[in-house]
PDB file of C-alpha atoms in Angstrom:
ATOM      1  CA  UNK A  29       0.184  -0.340  -0.279  1.00 47.00           C
ATOM      2  CA  UNK A  30       1.784   2.705  -1.034  1.00 61.00           C
ATOM      3  CA  UNK A  31       1.304   5.957   0.713  1.00 76.00           C
ATOM      4  CA  UNK A  32      -0.973   8.469   0.334  1.00 93.00           C
ATOM      5  CA  UNK A  33      -2.558  11.674   1.112  1.00 95.00           C
ATOM      6  CA  UNK A  34      -5.947  10.364   3.227  1.00 97.00           C
ATOM      7  CA  UNK A  35      -7.495   7.500   4.301  1.00 98.00           C
ATOM      8  CA  UNK A  36     -11.061   6.796   5.068  1.00 98.00           C
ATOM      9  CA  UNK A  37     -12.352   4.321   6.827  1.00 98.00           C
ATOM     10  CA  UNK A  38     -15.699   2.892   4.248  1.00 98.00           C
ATOM     11  CA  UNK A  39     -17.764   0.331   3.913  1.00 98.00           C
ATOM     12  CA  UNK A  40     -18.050  -1.091   0.544  1.00 98.00           C
ATOM     13  CA  UNK A  41     -19.465  -4.216  -1.100  1.00 98.00           C
ATOM     14  CA  UNK A  42     -17.868  -7.380  -0.934  1.00 96.00           C
ATOM     15  CA  UNK A  43     -17.199  -8.793  -5.028  1.00 96.00           C
ATOM     16  CA  UNK A  44     -19.916  -9.758  -6.991  1.00 97.00           C
ATOM     17  CA  UNK A  45     -23.079  -7.407  -9.139  1.00 97.00           C
ATOM     18  CA  UNK A  46     -24.075  -4.937  -6.432  1.00 98.00           C
ATOM     19  CA  UNK A  47     -20.281  -3.760  -6.297  1.00 98.00           C
ATOM     20  CA  UNK A  48     -19.802  -3.967 -10.288  1.00 97.00           C
ATOM     21  CA  UNK A  49     -23.500  -2.309 -10.647  1.00 97.00           C
ATOM     22  CA  UNK A  50     -22.572   0.983  -8.763  1.00 98.00           C
ATOM     23  CA  UNK A  51     -19.030   0.657  -9.535  1.00 98.00           C
ATOM     24  CA  UNK A  52     -19.665   0.830 -13.019  1.00 97.00           C
ATOM     25  CA  UNK A  53     -22.639   3.618 -12.465  1.00 98.00           C
ATOM     26  CA  UNK A  54     -19.715   6.131 -10.414  1.00 98.00           C
ATOM     27  CA  UNK A  55     -17.256   5.554 -13.620  1.00 97.00           C
ATOM     28  CA  UNK A  56     -14.467   4.553 -11.086  1.00 98.00           C
ATOM     29  CA  UNK A  57     -14.228   0.877  -9.404  1.00 98.00           C
ATOM     30  CA  UNK A  58     -12.099   1.343  -5.869  1.00 98.00           C
ATOM     31  CA  UNK A  59     -10.586  -2.440  -6.462  1.00 97.00           C
ATOM     32  CA  UNK A  60      -9.715  -2.116  -9.349  1.00 95.00           C
ATOM     33  CA  UNK A  61      -8.277   0.934  -9.008  1.00 95.00           C
ATOM     34  CA  UNK A  62      -9.438   2.338 -12.759  1.00 95.00           C
ATOM     35  CA  UNK A  63     -11.965   4.105 -14.488  1.00 96.00           C
ATOM     36  CA  UNK A  64     -14.807   1.965 -15.465  1.00 96.00           C
ATOM     37  CA  UNK A  65     -17.437   2.773 -18.478  1.00 94.00           C
ATOM     38  CA  UNK A  66     -20.909   3.895 -17.205  1.00 95.00           C
ATOM     39  CA  UNK A  67     -23.708   1.692 -18.533  1.00 94.00           C
ATOM     40  CA  UNK A  68     -26.263   3.378 -20.725  1.00 94.00           C
ATOM     41  CA  UNK A  69     -29.604   4.487 -19.063  1.00 96.00           C
ATOM     42  CA  UNK A  70     -30.701   7.230 -20.617  1.00 94.00           C
ATOM     43  CA  UNK A  71     -28.691   9.557 -18.619  1.00 95.00           C
ATOM     44  CA  UNK A  72     -25.349  11.670 -18.515  1.00 95.00           C
ATOM     45  CA  UNK A  73     -23.497   9.650 -16.041  1.00 96.00           C
ATOM     46  CA  UNK A  74     -20.345  11.093 -16.023  1.00 95.00           C
ATOM     47  CA  UNK A  75     -22.152  14.529 -15.870  1.00 96.00           C
ATOM     48  CA  UNK A  76     -23.616  13.579 -12.649  1.00 97.00           C
ATOM     49  CA  UNK A  77     -21.577  11.398 -10.861  1.00 97.00           C
ATOM     50  CA  UNK A  78     -18.738  14.278 -10.488  1.00 96.00           C
ATOM     51  CA  UNK A  79     -18.592  14.489  -6.434  1.00 96.00           C
ATOM     52  CA  UNK A  80     -19.178  10.619  -5.978  1.00 97.00           C
ATOM     53  CA  UNK A  81     -16.916   9.615  -8.428  1.00 97.00           C
ATOM     54  CA  UNK A  82     -12.982   9.795  -7.496  1.00 97.00           C
ATOM     55  CA  UNK A  83     -14.123   8.379  -3.790  1.00 97.00           C
ATOM     56  CA  UNK A  84     -15.659   5.391  -5.126  1.00 97.00           C
ATOM     57  CA  UNK A  85     -18.819   4.298  -3.853  1.00 98.00           C
ATOM     58  CA  UNK A  86     -18.651   3.105  -0.361  1.00 98.00           C
ATOM     59  CA  UNK A  87     -20.779   4.165   3.049  1.00 98.00           C
ATOM     60  CA  UNK A  88     -18.569   6.348   5.036  1.00 98.00           C
ATOM     61  CA  UNK A  89     -17.803   5.284   8.673  1.00 98.00           C
ATOM     62  CA  UNK A  90     -15.234   7.748   9.136  1.00 98.00           C
ATOM     63  CA  UNK A  91     -14.734  10.315   7.266  1.00 98.00           C
ATOM     64  CA  UNK A  92     -11.381  11.040   5.153  1.00 97.00           C
ATOM     65  CA  UNK A  93      -8.232  12.083   7.327  1.00 98.00           C
ATOM     66  CA  UNK A  94      -4.618  13.023   7.384  1.00 97.00           C
ATOM     67  CA  UNK A  95      -2.057  11.094   9.652  1.00 97.00           C
ATOM     68  CA  UNK A  96      -0.444  12.344  12.836  1.00 97.00           C
ATOM     69  CA  UNK A  97       2.658  13.237  12.742  1.00 96.00           C
ATOM     70  CA  UNK A  98       4.859  10.116  13.373  1.00 95.00           C
ATOM     71  CA  UNK A  99       1.901   7.741  11.988  1.00 96.00           C
ATOM     72  CA  UNK A 100       2.674   5.478   9.566  1.00 95.00           C
ATOM     73  CA  UNK A 101       0.634   3.097   7.501  1.00 95.00           C
ATOM     74  CA  UNK A 102       1.321   0.288   9.362  1.00 95.00           C
ATOM     75  CA  UNK A 103      -0.057   1.667  12.616  1.00 97.00           C
ATOM     76  CA  UNK A 104      -3.345   2.403  10.813  1.00 97.00           C
ATOM     77  CA  UNK A 105      -3.197  -0.981   9.464  1.00 97.00           C
ATOM     78  CA  UNK A 106      -2.692  -2.645  13.125  1.00 98.00           C
ATOM     79  CA  UNK A 107      -5.403  -0.381  14.653  1.00 98.00           C
ATOM     80  CA  UNK A 108      -7.164  -1.185  11.994  1.00 98.00           C
ATOM     81  CA  UNK A 109      -7.101  -4.456  12.313  1.00 98.00           C
ATOM     82  CA  UNK A 110      -7.102  -4.924  16.353  1.00 98.00           C
ATOM     83  CA  UNK A 111     -10.868  -2.121  16.371  1.00 98.00           C
ATOM     84  CA  UNK A 112     -11.813  -4.747  13.819  1.00 98.00           C
ATOM     85  CA  UNK A 113     -11.330  -7.563  15.953  1.00 98.00           C
ATOM     86  CA  UNK A 114     -13.371  -6.194  18.382  1.00 98.00           C
ATOM     87  CA  UNK A 115     -16.554  -4.957  16.174  1.00 98.00           C
ATOM     88  CA  UNK A 116     -19.536  -6.914  16.039  1.00 98.00           C
ATOM     89  CA  UNK A 117     -21.200  -6.866  11.702  1.00 98.00           C
ATOM     90  CA  UNK A 118     -24.560  -5.330  11.619  1.00 98.00           C
ATOM     91  CA  UNK A 119     -27.600  -6.105   9.870  1.00 98.00           C
ATOM     92  CA  UNK A 120     -30.313  -4.671   9.174  1.00 98.00           C
ATOM     93  CA  UNK A 121     -33.262  -5.229   6.136  1.00 98.00           C
ATOM     94  CA  UNK A 122     -32.420  -3.926   3.128  1.00 98.00           C
ATOM     95  CA  UNK A 123     -31.339  -0.549   1.845  1.00 98.00           C
ATOM     96  CA  UNK A 124     -33.695   1.596  -0.477  1.00 98.00           C
ATOM     97  CA  UNK A 125     -33.812   4.478  -2.898  1.00 98.00           C
ATOM     98  CA  UNK A 126     -33.809   8.305  -1.639  1.00 97.00           C
ATOM     99  CA  UNK A 127     -33.444  11.672  -2.761  1.00 97.00           C
ATOM    100  CA  UNK A 128     -31.336  13.144   0.715  1.00 96.00           C
ATOM    101  CA  UNK A 129     -31.117  17.138   0.575  1.00 90.00           C
ATOM    102  CA  UNK A 130     -30.747  16.880  -3.507  1.00 93.00           C
ATOM    103  CA  UNK A 131     -28.756  14.200  -3.979  1.00 96.00           C
ATOM    104  CA  UNK A 132     -29.599  10.163  -4.641  1.00 98.00           C
ATOM    105  CA  UNK A 133     -27.935   7.627  -2.256  1.00 98.00           C
ATOM    106  CA  UNK A 134     -28.817   3.927  -1.435  1.00 98.00           C
ATOM    107  CA  UNK A 135     -29.727   4.681   3.053  1.00 98.00           C
ATOM    108  CA  UNK A 136     -30.463   1.246   5.231  1.00 98.00           C
ATOM    109  CA  UNK A 137     -33.887  -0.167   6.383  1.00 97.00           C
ATOM    110  CA  UNK A 138     -34.800   0.048   9.627  1.00 95.00           C
ATOM    111  CA  UNK A 139     -33.326   0.799  12.809  1.00 96.00           C
ATOM    112  CA  UNK A 140     -30.072   2.098  12.308  1.00 97.00           C
ATOM    113  CA  UNK A 141     -29.084   2.677  15.756  1.00 97.00           C
ATOM    114  CA  UNK A 142     -26.460  -0.451  15.663  1.00 97.00           C
ATOM    115  CA  UNK A 143     -24.826   0.813  12.260  1.00 98.00           C
ATOM    116  CA  UNK A 144     -24.427   4.474  14.632  1.00 98.00           C
ATOM    117  CA  UNK A 145     -22.545   2.788  17.354  1.00 98.00           C
ATOM    118  CA  UNK A 146     -20.206   0.974  15.005  1.00 98.00           C
ATOM    119  CA  UNK A 147     -19.678   4.206  12.955  1.00 98.00           C
ATOM    120  CA  UNK A 148     -18.795   6.021  16.585  1.00 98.00           C
ATOM    121  CA  UNK A 149     -16.701   3.336  17.863  1.00 98.00           C
ATOM    122  CA  UNK A 150     -14.676   3.611  14.742  1.00 98.00           C
ATOM    123  CA  UNK A 151     -14.040   7.804  14.232  1.00 98.00           C
ATOM    124  CA  UNK A 152     -13.379   7.276  18.136  1.00 98.00           C
ATOM    125  CA  UNK A 153     -11.194   4.229  18.413  1.00 98.00           C
ATOM    126  CA  UNK A 154      -8.689   5.701  15.504  1.00 98.00           C
ATOM    127  CA  UNK A 155      -9.294   9.363  16.347  1.00 98.00           C
ATOM    128  CA  UNK A 156      -5.410   9.669  17.762  1.00 97.00           C
ATOM    129  CA  UNK A 157      -3.776   8.265  14.469  1.00 98.00           C
ATOM    130  CA  UNK A 158      -5.939  11.807  12.571  1.00 98.00           C
ATOM    131  CA  UNK A 159      -3.933  14.871  11.861  1.00 98.00           C
ATOM    132  CA  UNK A 160      -5.816  17.958  13.337  1.00 97.00           C
ATOM    133  CA  UNK A 161      -7.446  19.504  10.698  1.00 96.00           C
ATOM    134  CA  UNK A 162      -5.448  22.768   9.403  1.00 96.00           C
ATOM    135  CA  UNK A 163      -7.760  26.303   9.501  1.00 95.00           C
ATOM    136  CA  UNK A 164      -8.381  26.090   5.779  1.00 95.00           C
ATOM    137  CA  UNK A 165      -9.756  22.158   5.936  1.00 96.00           C
ATOM    138  CA  UNK A 166     -12.051  23.665   8.719  1.00 95.00           C
ATOM    139  CA  UNK A 167     -12.559  26.723   6.636  1.00 96.00           C
ATOM    140  CA  UNK A 168     -14.217  24.180   4.085  1.00 93.00           C
ATOM    141  CA  UNK A 169     -16.855  23.292   6.136  1.00 94.00           C
ATOM    142  CA  UNK A 170     -18.528  25.804   6.429  1.00 94.00           C
ATOM    143  CA  UNK A 171     -18.499  26.511   9.855  1.00 94.00           C
ATOM    144  CA  UNK A 172     -20.737  28.983   9.617  1.00 95.00           C
ATOM    145  CA  UNK A 173     -23.571  26.848   8.100  1.00 95.00           C
ATOM    146  CA  UNK A 174     -23.420  24.083  11.030  1.00 96.00           C
ATOM    147  CA  UNK A 175     -25.384  24.038  13.864  1.00 97.00           C
ATOM    148  CA  UNK A 176     -23.795  24.339  17.432  1.00 97.00           C
ATOM    149  CA  UNK A 177     -23.766  20.513  17.709  1.00 98.00           C
ATOM    150  CA  UNK A 178     -22.137  20.087  14.342  1.00 97.00           C
ATOM    151  CA  UNK A 179     -19.611  22.596  15.075  1.00 97.00           C
ATOM    152  CA  UNK A 180     -18.164  21.280  18.113  1.00 97.00           C
ATOM    153  CA  UNK A 181     -18.427  17.254  16.096  1.00 97.00           C
ATOM    154  CA  UNK A 182     -15.596  19.535  13.067  1.00 97.00           C
ATOM    155  CA  UNK A 183     -13.057  20.744  16.075  1.00 96.00           C
ATOM    156  CA  UNK A 184     -13.704  17.200  18.197  1.00 98.00           C
ATOM    157  CA  UNK A 185     -13.592  14.540  15.858  1.00 98.00           C
ATOM    158  CA  UNK A 186     -12.568  16.834  12.346  1.00 97.00           C
ATOM    159  CA  UNK A 187     -16.098  16.002  10.348  1.00 97.00           C
ATOM    160  CA  UNK A 188     -19.706  17.589  11.906  1.00 97.00           C
ATOM    161  CA  UNK A 189     -21.306  14.502  10.496  1.00 97.00           C
ATOM    162  CA  UNK A 190     -19.717  11.966  13.566  1.00 98.00           C
ATOM    163  CA  UNK A 191     -22.286  10.548  16.708  1.00 98.00           C
ATOM    164  CA  UNK A 192     -25.577  11.212  16.851  1.00 97.00           C
ATOM    165  CA  UNK A 193     -24.569  13.128  13.575  1.00 98.00           C
ATOM    166  CA  UNK A 194     -24.004  10.314  11.650  1.00 98.00           C
ATOM    167  CA  UNK A 195     -26.482   9.053   9.199  1.00 97.00           C
ATOM    168  CA  UNK A 196     -25.261   5.828   6.265  1.00 98.00           C
ATOM    169  CA  UNK A 197     -25.414   7.085   3.192  1.00 98.00           C
ATOM    170  CA  UNK A 198     -23.575   5.662  -0.418  1.00 98.00           C
ATOM    171  CA  UNK A 199     -23.634   8.422  -2.255  1.00 98.00           C
ATOM    172  CA  UNK A 200     -24.978   7.777  -6.465  1.00 98.00           C
ATOM    173  CA  UNK A 201     -25.396  11.489  -7.781  1.00 98.00           C
ATOM    174  CA  UNK A 202     -24.526  14.661  -7.233  1.00 97.00           C
ATOM    175  CA  UNK A 203     -27.071  17.282  -6.054  1.00 96.00           C
ATOM    176  CA  UNK A 204     -30.020  17.537  -8.739  1.00 96.00           C
ATOM    177  CA  UNK A 205     -32.536  20.130  -9.666  1.00 90.00           C
ATOM    178  CA  UNK A 206     -35.997  18.223  -9.232  1.00 86.00           C
ATOM    179  CA  UNK A 207     -37.513  17.717 -12.071  1.00 91.00           C
ATOM    180  CA  UNK A 208     -33.496  15.706 -13.281  1.00 94.00           C
ATOM    181  CA  UNK A 209     -34.015  13.825  -9.610  1.00 95.00           C
ATOM    182  CA  UNK A 210     -36.948  12.116 -10.113  1.00 95.00           C
ATOM    183  CA  UNK A 211     -35.932  11.196 -13.050  1.00 95.00           C
ATOM    184  CA  UNK A 212     -32.718  10.130 -12.480  1.00 97.00           C
ATOM    185  CA  UNK A 213     -34.244   8.382  -9.160  1.00 97.00           C
ATOM    186  CA  UNK A 214     -37.182   6.260 -11.729  1.00 97.00           C
ATOM    187  CA  UNK A 215     -33.622   5.100 -13.661  1.00 97.00           C
ATOM    188  CA  UNK A 216     -30.897   4.106 -10.354  1.00 98.00           C
ATOM    189  CA  UNK A 217     -33.931   2.642  -9.134  1.00 97.00           C
ATOM    190  CA  UNK A 218     -35.146   0.256 -11.687  1.00 97.00           C
ATOM    191  CA  UNK A 219     -31.739  -0.631 -12.048  1.00 97.00           C
ATOM    192  CA  UNK A 220     -29.975  -1.397  -8.856  1.00 98.00           C
ATOM    193  CA  UNK A 221     -33.763  -3.452  -7.883  1.00 97.00           C
ATOM    194  CA  UNK A 222     -32.249  -6.581  -8.564  1.00 97.00           C
ATOM    195  CA  UNK A 223     -29.155  -6.641  -6.838  1.00 98.00           C
ATOM    196  CA  UNK A 224     -29.600  -4.525  -3.484  1.00 98.00           C
ATOM    197  CA  UNK A 225     -28.796  -6.714  -0.546  1.00 97.00           C
ATOM    198  CA  UNK A 226     -31.569  -7.843   1.222  1.00 97.00           C
ATOM    199  CA  UNK A 227     -30.581  -8.427   4.412  1.00 97.00           C
ATOM    200  CA  UNK A 228     -28.094  -5.365   4.469  1.00 98.00           C
ATOM    201  CA  UNK A 229     -25.072  -6.972   6.294  1.00 98.00           C
ATOM    202  CA  UNK A 230     -22.310  -5.018   7.241  1.00 98.00           C
ATOM    203  CA  UNK A 231     -19.161  -7.778   7.631  1.00 98.00           C
ATOM    204  CA  UNK A 232     -16.347  -5.619   7.417  1.00 98.00           C
ATOM    205  CA  UNK A 233     -15.110  -2.206   7.028  1.00 98.00           C
ATOM    206  CA  UNK A 234     -12.612  -1.328   3.951  1.00 98.00           C
ATOM    207  CA  UNK A 235      -9.383   0.900   4.634  1.00 98.00           C
ATOM    208  CA  UNK A 236      -9.473   3.429   1.348  1.00 98.00           C
ATOM    209  CA  UNK A 237      -6.730   5.796   0.623  1.00 98.00           C
ATOM    210  CA  UNK A 238      -6.957   8.970  -1.618  1.00 97.00           C
ATOM    211  CA  UNK A 239      -3.899   9.022  -4.026  1.00 96.00           C
ATOM    212  CA  UNK A 240      -2.290  11.699  -5.700  1.00 93.00           C
ATOM    213  CA  UNK A 241      -4.249  11.790  -8.489  1.00 92.00           C
ATOM    214  CA  UNK A 242      -7.775  12.694  -5.824  1.00 94.00           C
ATOM    215  CA  UNK A 243      -9.378   9.323  -6.604  1.00 96.00           C
ATOM    216  CA  UNK A 244      -9.239   6.770  -3.326  1.00 98.00           C
ATOM    217  CA  UNK A 245      -8.344   3.650  -3.686  1.00 97.00           C
ATOM    218  CA  UNK A 246      -9.346   0.431  -1.725  1.00 98.00           C
ATOM    219  CA  UNK A 247      -6.619  -0.512   0.022  1.00 97.00           C
ATOM    220  CA  UNK A 248      -7.929  -3.965   1.913  1.00 97.00           C
ATOM    221  CA  UNK A 249     -10.765  -4.727   3.662  1.00 98.00           C
ATOM    222  CA  UNK A 250     -10.145  -5.779   8.178  1.00 98.00           C
ATOM    223  CA  UNK A 251     -13.271  -8.993   8.797  1.00 98.00           C
ATOM    224  CA  UNK A 252     -15.791  -7.980  11.361  1.00 98.00           C
ATOM    225  CA  UNK A 253     -15.118 -10.697  14.105  1.00 97.00           C
ATOM    226  CA  UNK A 254     -16.037  -8.967  17.506  1.00 91.00           C
TER     227      UNK A 254
END
């Protein structure tokens, strides 16, 4: 695993049709580390997936972070392996498509409290390895637009949407206008329906890295065995 600019802990589906279909839709396969051709669905996929494409298909558990001074990739790998050995898998009834304030994403059905607790444990468990945010990084989060609690979370954990503010989702599009979002939702719901997992099981977590080209690559998968 080469040195990366930033690292993140994501859920990513195991190898199979769900992963392949989602990766092709976004135009980036984070496992193979290469661009892929989107399917012809009557939508301009390249034009409406610019933001999520570079990350690859994923659900954020611990948002991207730089390593603290004195911390190397081997230490991060050891910490991830130890943490995942102590955390249990999470199972929910399934996934469904939802419009989240203009962008389309897959979100879990049912009570996501266990998934929220899993994410909180990872955010807290790896926090000592995270470099503090710079002033520029804080400014990019537009703290003036955040709630008081979200600002507290940003300053404490490096991201405003963690702990009780965490909402698990797997992003499929950029933010879209109303009619465009409605058309994309109809198309993507039909496209993904045959491959959505039921139940939806988070049995492992993935370490992703952001390379110098700005793309995220899946570096390692860790089984949740607690």
